[in-house]
CSV table of C-alpha atoms in Angstrom, one decimal:
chain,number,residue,atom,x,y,z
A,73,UNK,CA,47.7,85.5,106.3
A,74,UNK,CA,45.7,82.0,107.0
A,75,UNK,CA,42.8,82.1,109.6
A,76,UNK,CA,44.3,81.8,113.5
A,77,UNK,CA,43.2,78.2,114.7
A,78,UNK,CA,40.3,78.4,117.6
A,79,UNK,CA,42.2,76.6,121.1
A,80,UNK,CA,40.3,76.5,123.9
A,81,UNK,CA,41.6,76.0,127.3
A,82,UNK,CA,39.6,74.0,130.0
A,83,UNK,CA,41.3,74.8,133.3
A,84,UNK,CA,40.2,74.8,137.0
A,85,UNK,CA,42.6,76.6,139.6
A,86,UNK,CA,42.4,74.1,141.5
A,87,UNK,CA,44.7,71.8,139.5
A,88,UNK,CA,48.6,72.6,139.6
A,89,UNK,CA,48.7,70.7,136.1
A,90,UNK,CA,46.3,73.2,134.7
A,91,UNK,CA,48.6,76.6,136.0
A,92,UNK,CA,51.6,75.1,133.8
A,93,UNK,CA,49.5,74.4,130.8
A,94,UNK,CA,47.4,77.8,131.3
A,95,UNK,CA,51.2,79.5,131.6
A,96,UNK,CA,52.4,77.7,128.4
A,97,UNK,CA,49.3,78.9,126.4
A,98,UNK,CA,49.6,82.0,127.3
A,99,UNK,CA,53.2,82.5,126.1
A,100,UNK,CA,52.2,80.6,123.0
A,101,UNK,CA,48.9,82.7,122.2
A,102,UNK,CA,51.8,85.8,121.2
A,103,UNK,CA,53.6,82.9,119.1
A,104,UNK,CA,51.5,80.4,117.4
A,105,UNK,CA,48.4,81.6,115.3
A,106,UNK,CA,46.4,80.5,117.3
A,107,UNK,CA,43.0,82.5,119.0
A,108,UNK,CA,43.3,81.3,122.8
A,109,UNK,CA,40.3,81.0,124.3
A,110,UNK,CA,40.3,80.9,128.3
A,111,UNK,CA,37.3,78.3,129.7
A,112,UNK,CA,37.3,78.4,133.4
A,113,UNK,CA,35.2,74.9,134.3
A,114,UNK,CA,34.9,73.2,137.8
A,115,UNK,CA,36.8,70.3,137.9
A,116,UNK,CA,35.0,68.7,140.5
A,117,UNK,CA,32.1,68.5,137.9
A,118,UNK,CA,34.4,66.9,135.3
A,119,UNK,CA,35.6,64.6,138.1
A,120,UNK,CA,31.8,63.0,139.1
A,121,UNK,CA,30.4,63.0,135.7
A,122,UNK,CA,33.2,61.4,134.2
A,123,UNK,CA,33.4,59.1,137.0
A,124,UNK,CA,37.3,59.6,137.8
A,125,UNK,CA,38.9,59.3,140.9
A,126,UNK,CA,41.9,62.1,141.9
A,127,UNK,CA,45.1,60.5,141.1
A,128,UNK,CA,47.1,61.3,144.4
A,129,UNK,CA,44.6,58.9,146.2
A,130,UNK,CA,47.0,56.0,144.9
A,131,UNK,CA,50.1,56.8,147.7
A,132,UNK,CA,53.0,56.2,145.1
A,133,UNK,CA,51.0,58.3,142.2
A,134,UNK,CA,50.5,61.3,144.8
A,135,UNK,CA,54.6,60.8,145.9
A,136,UNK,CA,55.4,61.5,142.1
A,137,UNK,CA,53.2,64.3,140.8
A,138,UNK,CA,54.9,65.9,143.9
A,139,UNK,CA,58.2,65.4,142.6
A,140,UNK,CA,56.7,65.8,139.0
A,141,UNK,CA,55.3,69.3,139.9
A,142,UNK,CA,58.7,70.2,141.6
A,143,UNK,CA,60.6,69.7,138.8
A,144,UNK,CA,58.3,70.4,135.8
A,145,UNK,CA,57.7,73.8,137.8
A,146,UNK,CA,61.3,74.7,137.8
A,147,UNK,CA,61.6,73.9,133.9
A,148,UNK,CA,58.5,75.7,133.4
A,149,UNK,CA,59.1,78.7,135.1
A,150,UNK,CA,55.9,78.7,136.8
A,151,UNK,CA,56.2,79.6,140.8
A,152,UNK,CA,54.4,76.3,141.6
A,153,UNK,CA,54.6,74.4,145.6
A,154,UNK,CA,52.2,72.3,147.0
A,155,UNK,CA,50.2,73.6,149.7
A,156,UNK,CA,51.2,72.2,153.2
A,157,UNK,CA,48.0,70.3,153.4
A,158,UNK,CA,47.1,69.3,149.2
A,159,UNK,CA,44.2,66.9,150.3
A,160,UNK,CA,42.5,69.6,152.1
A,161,UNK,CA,43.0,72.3,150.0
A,162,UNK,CA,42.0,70.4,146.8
A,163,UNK,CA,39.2,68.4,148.5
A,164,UNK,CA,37.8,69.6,151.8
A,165,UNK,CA,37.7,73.3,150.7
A,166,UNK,CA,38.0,73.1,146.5
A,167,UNK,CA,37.7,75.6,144.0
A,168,UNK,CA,33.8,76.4,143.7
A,169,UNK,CA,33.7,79.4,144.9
A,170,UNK,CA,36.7,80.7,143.3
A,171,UNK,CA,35.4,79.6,139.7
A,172,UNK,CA,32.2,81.1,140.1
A,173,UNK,CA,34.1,84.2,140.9
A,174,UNK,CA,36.7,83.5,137.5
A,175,UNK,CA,33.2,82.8,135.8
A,176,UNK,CA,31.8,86.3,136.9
A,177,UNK,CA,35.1,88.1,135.5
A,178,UNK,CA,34.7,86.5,132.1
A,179,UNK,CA,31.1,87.7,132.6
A,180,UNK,CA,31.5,91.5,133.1
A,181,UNK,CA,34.6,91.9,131.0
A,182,UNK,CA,33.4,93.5,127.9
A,183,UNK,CA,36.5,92.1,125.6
A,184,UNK,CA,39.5,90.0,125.2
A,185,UNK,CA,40.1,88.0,128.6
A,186,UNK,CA,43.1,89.7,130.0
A,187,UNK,CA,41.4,90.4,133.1
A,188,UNK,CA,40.5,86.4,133.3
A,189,UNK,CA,43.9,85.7,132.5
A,190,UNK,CA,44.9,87.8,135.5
A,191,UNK,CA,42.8,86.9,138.3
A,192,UNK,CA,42.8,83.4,137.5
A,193,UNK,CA,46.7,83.9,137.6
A,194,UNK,CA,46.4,85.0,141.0
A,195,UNK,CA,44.0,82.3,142.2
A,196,UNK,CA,46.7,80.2,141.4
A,197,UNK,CA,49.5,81.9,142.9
A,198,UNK,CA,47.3,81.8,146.4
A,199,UNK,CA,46.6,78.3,146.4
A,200,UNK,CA,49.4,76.8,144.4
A,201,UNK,CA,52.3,79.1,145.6
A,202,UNK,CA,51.6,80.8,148.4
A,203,UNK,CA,49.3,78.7,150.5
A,204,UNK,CA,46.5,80.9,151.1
A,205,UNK,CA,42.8,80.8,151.1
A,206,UNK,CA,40.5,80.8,147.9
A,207,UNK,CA,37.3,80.0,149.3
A,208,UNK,CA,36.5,83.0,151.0
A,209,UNK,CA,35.0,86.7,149.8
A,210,UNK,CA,38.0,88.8,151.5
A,211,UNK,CA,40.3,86.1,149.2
A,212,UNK,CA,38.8,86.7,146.2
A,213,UNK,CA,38.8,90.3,146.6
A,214,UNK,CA,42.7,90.1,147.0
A,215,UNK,CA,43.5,87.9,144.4
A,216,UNK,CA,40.9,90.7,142.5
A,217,UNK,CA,43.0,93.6,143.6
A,218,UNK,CA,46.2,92.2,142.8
A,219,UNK,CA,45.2,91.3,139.1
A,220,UNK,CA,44.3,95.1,138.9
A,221,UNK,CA,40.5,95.2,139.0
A,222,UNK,CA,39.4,98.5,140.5
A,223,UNK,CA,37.1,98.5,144.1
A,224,UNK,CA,33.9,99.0,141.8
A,225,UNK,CA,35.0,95.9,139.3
A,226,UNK,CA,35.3,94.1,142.4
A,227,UNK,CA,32.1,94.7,144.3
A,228,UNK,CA,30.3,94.1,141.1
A,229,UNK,CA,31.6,90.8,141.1
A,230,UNK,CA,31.1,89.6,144.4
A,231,UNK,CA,27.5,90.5,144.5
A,232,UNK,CA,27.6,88.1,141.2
A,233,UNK,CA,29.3,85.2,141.7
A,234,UNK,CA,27.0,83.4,143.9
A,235,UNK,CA,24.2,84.3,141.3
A,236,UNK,CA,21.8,81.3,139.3
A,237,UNK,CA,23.2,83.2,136.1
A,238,UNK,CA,27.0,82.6,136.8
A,239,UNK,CA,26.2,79.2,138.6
A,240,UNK,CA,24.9,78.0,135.6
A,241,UNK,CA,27.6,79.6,133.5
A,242,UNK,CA,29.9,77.7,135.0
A,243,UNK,CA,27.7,74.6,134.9
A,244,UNK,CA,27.6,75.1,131.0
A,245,UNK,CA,31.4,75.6,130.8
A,246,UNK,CA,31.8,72.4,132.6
A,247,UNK,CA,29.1,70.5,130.6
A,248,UNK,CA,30.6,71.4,126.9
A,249,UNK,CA,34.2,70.0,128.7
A,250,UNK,CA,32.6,66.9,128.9
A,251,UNK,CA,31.5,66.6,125.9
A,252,UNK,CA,34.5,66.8,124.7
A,253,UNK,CA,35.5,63.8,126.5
A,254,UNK,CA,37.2,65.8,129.9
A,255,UNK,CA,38.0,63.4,132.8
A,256,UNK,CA,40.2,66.0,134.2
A,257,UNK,CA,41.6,69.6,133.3
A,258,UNK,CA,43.5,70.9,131.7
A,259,UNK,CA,41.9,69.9,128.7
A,260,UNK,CA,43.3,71.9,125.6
A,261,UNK,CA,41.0,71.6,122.3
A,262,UNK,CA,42.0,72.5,119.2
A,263,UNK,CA,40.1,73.1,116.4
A,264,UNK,CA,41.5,71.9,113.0
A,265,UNK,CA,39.8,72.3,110.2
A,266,UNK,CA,36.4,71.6,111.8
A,267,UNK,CA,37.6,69.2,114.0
A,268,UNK,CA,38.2,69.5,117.5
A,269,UNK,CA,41.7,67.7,118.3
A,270,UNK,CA,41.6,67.3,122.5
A,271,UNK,CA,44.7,67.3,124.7
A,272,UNK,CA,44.8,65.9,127.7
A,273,UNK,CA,47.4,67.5,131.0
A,274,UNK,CA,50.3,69.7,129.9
A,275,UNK,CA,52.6,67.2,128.6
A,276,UNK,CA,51.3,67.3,125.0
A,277,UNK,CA,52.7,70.5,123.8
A,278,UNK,CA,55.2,69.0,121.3
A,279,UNK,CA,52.6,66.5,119.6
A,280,UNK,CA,50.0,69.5,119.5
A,281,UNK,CA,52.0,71.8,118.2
A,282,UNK,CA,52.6,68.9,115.5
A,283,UNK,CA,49.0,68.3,115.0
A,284,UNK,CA,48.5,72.0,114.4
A,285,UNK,CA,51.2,72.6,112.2
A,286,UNK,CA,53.0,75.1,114.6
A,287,UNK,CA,56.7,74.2,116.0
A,288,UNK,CA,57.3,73.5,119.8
A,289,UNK,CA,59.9,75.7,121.2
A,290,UNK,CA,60.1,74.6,124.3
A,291,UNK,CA,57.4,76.2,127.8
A,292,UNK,CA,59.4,79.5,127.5
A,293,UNK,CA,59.5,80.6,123.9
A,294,UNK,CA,60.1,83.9,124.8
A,295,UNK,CA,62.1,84.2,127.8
A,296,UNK,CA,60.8,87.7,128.8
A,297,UNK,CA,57.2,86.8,128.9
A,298,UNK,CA,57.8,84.6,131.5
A,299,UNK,CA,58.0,86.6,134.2
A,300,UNK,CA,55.2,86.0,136.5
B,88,UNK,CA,85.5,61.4,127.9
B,89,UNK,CA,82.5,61.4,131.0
B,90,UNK,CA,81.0,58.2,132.1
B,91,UNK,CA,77.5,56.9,131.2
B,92,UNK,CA,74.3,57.7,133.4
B,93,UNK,CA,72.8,54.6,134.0
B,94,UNK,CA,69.3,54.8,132.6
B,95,UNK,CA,67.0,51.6,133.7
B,96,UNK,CA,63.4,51.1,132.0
B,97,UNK,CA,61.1,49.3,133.5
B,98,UNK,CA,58.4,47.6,131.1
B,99,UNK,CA,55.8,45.3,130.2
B,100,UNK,CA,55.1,44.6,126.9
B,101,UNK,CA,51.0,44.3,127.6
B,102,UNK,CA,51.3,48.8,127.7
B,103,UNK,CA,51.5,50.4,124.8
B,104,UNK,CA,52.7,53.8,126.4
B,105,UNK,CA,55.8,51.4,127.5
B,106,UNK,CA,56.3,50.4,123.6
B,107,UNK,CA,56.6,54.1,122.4
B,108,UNK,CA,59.2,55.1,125.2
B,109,UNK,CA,60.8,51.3,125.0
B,110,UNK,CA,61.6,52.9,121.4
B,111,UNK,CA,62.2,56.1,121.9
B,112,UNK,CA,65.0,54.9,124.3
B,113,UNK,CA,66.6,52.1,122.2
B,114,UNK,CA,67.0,55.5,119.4
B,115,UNK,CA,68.4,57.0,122.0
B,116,UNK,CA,70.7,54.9,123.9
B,117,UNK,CA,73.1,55.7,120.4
B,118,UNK,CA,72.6,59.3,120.8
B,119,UNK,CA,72.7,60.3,124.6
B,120,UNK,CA,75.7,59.6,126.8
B,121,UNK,CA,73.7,56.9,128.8
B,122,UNK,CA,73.7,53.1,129.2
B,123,UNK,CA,69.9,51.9,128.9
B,124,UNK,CA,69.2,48.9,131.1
B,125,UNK,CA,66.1,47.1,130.0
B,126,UNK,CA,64.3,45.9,133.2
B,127,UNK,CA,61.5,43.6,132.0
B,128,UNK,CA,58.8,43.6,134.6
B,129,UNK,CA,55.1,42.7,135.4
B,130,UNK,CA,52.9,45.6,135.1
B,131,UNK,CA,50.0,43.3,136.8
B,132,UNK,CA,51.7,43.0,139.9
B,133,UNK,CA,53.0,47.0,139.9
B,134,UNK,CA,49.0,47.7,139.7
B,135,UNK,CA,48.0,45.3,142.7
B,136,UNK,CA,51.5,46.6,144.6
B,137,UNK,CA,50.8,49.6,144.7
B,138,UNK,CA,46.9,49.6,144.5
B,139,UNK,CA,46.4,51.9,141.1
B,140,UNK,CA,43.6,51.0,138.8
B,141,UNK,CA,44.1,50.7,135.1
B,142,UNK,CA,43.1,54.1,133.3
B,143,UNK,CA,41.1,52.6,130.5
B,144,UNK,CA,38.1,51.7,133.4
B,145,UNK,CA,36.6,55.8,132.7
B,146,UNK,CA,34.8,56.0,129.6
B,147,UNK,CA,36.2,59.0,128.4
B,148,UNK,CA,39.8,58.0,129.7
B,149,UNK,CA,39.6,54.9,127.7
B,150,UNK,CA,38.3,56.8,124.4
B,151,UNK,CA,40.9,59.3,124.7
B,152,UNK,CA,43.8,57.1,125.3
B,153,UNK,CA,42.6,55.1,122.0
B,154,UNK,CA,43.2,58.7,119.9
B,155,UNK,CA,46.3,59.5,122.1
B,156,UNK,CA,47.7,56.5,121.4
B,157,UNK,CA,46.9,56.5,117.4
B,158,UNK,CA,48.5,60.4,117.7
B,159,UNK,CA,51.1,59.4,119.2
B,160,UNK,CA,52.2,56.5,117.5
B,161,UNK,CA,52.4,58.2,114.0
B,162,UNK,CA,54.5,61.4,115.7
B,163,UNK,CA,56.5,58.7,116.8
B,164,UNK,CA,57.0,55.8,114.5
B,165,UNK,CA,55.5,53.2,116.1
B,166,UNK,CA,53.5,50.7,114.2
B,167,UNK,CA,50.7,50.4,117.1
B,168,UNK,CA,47.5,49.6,116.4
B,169,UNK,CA,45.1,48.8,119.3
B,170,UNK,CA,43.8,45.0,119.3
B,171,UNK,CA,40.0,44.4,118.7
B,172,UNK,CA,39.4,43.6,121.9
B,173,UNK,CA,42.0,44.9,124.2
B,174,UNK,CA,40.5,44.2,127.6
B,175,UNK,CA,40.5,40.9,126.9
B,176,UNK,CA,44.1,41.0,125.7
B,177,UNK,CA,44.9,43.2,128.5
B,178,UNK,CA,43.5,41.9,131.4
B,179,UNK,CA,42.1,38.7,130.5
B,180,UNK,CA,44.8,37.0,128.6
B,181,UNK,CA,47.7,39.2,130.1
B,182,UNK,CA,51.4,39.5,130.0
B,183,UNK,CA,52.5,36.8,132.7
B,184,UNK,CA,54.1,34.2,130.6
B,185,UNK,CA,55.5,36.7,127.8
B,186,UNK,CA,57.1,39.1,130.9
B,187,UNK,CA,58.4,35.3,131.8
B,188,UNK,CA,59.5,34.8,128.4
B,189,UNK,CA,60.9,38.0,128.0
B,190,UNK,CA,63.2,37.2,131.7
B,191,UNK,CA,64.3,34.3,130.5
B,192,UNK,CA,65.7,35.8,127.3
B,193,UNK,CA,67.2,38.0,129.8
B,194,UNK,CA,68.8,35.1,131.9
B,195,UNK,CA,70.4,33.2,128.9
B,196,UNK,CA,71.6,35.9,127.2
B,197,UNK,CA,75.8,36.1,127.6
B,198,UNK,CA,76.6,39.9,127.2
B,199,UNK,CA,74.2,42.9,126.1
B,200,UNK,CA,71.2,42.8,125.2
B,201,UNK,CA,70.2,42.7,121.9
B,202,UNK,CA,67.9,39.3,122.4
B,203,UNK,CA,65.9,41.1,124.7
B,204,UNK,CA,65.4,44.4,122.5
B,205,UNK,CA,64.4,42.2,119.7
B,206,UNK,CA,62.2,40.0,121.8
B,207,UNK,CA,60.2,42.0,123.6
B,208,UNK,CA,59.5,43.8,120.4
B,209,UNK,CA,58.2,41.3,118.7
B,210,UNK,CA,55.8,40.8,121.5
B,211,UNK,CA,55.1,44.0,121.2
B,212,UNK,CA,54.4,43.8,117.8
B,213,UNK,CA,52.1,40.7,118.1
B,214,UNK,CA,50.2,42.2,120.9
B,215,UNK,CA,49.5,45.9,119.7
B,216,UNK,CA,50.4,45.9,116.0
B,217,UNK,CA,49.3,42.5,114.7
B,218,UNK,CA,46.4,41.9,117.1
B,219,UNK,CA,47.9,38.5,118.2
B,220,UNK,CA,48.2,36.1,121.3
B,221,UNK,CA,51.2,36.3,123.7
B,222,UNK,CA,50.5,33.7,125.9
B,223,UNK,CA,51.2,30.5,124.0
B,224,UNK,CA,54.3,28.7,123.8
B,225,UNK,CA,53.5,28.8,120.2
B,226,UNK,CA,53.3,32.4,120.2
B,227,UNK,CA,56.0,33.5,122.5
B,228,UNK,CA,58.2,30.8,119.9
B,229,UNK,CA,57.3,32.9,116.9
B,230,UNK,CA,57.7,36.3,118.2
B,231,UNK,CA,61.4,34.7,119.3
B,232,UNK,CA,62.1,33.4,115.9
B,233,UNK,CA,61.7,36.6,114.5
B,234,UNK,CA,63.6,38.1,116.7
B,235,UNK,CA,66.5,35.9,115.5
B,236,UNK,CA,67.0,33.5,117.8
B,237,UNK,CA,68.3,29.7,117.1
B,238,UNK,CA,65.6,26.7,117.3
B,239,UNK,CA,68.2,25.6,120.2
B,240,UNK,CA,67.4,29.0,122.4
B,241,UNK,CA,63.8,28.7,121.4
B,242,UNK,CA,64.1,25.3,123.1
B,243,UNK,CA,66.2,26.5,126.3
B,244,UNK,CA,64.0,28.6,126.8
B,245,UNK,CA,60.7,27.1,126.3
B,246,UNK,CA,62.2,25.3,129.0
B,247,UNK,CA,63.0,27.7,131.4
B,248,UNK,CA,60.2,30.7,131.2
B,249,UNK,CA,58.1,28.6,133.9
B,250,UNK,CA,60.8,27.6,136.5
B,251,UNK,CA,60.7,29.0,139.6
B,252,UNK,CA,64.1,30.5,139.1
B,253,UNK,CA,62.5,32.8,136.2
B,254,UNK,CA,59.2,33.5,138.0
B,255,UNK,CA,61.1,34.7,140.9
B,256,UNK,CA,63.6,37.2,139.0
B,257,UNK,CA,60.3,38.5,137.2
B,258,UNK,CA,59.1,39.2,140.8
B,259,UNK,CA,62.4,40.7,141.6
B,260,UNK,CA,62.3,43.0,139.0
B,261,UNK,CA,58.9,44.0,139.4
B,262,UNK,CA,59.2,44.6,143.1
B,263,UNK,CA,62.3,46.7,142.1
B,264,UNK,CA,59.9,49.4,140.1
B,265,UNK,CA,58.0,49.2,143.4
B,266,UNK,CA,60.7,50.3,145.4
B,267,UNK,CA,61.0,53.3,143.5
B,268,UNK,CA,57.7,54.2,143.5
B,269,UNK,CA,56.3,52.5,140.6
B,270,UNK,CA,52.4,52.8,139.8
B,271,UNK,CA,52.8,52.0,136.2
B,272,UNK,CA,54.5,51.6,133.4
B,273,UNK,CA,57.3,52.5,131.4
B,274,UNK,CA,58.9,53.8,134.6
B,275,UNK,CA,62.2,55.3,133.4
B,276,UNK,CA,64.9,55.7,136.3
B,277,UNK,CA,67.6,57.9,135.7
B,278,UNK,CA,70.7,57.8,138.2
B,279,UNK,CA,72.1,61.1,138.2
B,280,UNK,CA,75.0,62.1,140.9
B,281,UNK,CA,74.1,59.0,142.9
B,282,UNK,CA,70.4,59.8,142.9
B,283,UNK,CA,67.5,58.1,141.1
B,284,UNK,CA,65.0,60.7,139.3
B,285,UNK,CA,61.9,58.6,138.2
B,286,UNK,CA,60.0,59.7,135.0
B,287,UNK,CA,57.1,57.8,134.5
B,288,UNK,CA,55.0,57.3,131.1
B,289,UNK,CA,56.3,58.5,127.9
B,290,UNK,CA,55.9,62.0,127.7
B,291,UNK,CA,58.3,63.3,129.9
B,292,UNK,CA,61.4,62.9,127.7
B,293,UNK,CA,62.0,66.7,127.4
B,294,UNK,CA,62.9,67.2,131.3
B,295,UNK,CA,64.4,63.9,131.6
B,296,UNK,CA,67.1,65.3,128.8
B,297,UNK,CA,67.3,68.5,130.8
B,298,UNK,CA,67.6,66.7,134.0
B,299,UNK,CA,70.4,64.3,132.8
B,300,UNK,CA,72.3,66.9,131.1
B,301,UNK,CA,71.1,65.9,127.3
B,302,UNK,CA,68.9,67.7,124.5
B,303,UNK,CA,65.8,66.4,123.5
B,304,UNK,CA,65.4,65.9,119.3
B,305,UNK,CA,62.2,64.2,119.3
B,306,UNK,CA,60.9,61.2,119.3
B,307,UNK,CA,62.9,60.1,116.3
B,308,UNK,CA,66.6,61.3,116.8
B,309,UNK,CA,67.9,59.1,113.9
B,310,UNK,CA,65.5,58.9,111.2
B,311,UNK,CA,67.6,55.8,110.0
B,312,UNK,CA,67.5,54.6,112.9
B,313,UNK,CA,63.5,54.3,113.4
B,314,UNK,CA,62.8,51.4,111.0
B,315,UNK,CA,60.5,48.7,112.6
């Protein structure tokens, strides 16, 4: 048995391109050899130090990711739509808060990231699905509570997600995706042998699958992990 | 037998994304029930028409596409190589007068359009394989000859690419990939049951097959077939 590959996902909840590729890794973590490991970053950070502007400020580039998300949702089976109001939601009220919190989970749970996985999961489904609120305490309790985290897990982590220790754990996080080269999430980085090979958005699969010696079967390679 | 889906790409041969899917699509005009309308265009005017900025201005954009595009181009075929300086070839020298070129091929040519296939890939080639100019009348009379075409069409159209008659059906075409949203090139427009689905860049291939009814084999469907 060869040594899994190291992949590391760079993702902020914030970014609807980042739920499908976070989906499609984790349905390919149980079929490629790979160890997946889950980096929630803030992409505003990646954003201002790469110097990048958000895409949907160009009025035909925001038309089509709509229409892109739409139909790479559907053939993704990820339960993706765009909140009513995107610029606000991505912009006015962003994803700080909520990836400190992500940050504190990764933080307190001991192994593996499943609880991550989870809350992260329903972070999305909030802002990305179900247009709700991710900025708030009460919010991040209930996307908590529906990932399964018990009332003590939870009020551990809110009295440590505004803390200088997560801040700047999610500052690091951040920093090491730029220096990979991020300008925006998700950024997938695989590491063959000793070299880290970065992906760019979650239209790559097929050519990083190639580059890792693994075959692309398509973002459901087993239909009954899809259900979300 | 069912009839073809109209397929129309829109291109410029200063992109090098347009160059990979501009192949890609030629391989698989021959191996999906569609008929592929080339739709030379000026990716200059899309940019100002639609007020997008070219990727390669972020650092880390720029260094990324220069690997994605070395990746890419050996998973697909493609003999691209970036030019020493491709600013300058990009932006400061430019694709006006080959996009002209290119059109005017277009307007002599009786029935199909092989001369244009050939042509715009030997700008291609000159461009982003060969490290070459494209703006000459020199130039644009080698890349034709080797496409094929007589000394007396080299002459026709050395005559025509800088009537108004050609600049204006450039314009045309370009405003065209405007109308449907363009913000960049290759813009790929499918016509399904009346409606156009627009696919822009070349990495969307795998929905666009399952949106028009096709499968996706990869970027080389016909090994045979993928000899530049």
């Amino acid at each position: 048995m060869t040594s899994k590959k190291v992949v590391e996902l760079f993702y902020d909840v914030v970014s609807p391109y980042s739920w499908l590729g976070f989906e499609v890794m984790c349905r390919y973590r149980n079929v490629w050899n790979i160890e997946l490991k889950l980096r929630p970053a803030f992409l505003g950070g990646i954003m201002q130090g790469s110097g990048n502007k958000p895409p949907g400020l160009v009025p035909n580039k925001f038309l089509y990711m709509t229409k892109d998300l739409e139909r790479l949702a559907k053939y993704f089976n990820v339960p993706l739509e765009s909140p009513s109001n995107p610029a606000e939601a991505m912009f006015v009220k962003g994803s700080l808060s909520a990836m400190r919190f992500v940050t504190a989970v990764q933080e307190m749970e001991k192994s593996g990231d499943e609880q991550v996985e989870r809350v992260s999961r329903e972070l999305w489904r909030r802002i990305w699905s179900e247009d709700k609120d991710i900025t708030e305490p009460a919010s991040l309790s209930e996307a908590a509570m529906k990932a399964g985290l018990s009332e003590s897990e939870i009020k551990e982590l809110l009295n440590k997600y505004t803390t200088q220790k997560i801040k700047d754990k999610l500052k690091f996080s951040s920093q090491d995706a730029l220096n990979y080269g991020a300008f925006g999430f998700p950024l997938i980085v695989c590491h063959v042998e000793g070299k880290p090979e970065m992906f760019f958005g979650s239209d790559r699969f097929e050519l990083m699958a190639h580059c890792i010696g693994e075959k692309w079967l398509g973002p459901q390679p087993d239909k009954s992990a899809a259900k979300l």
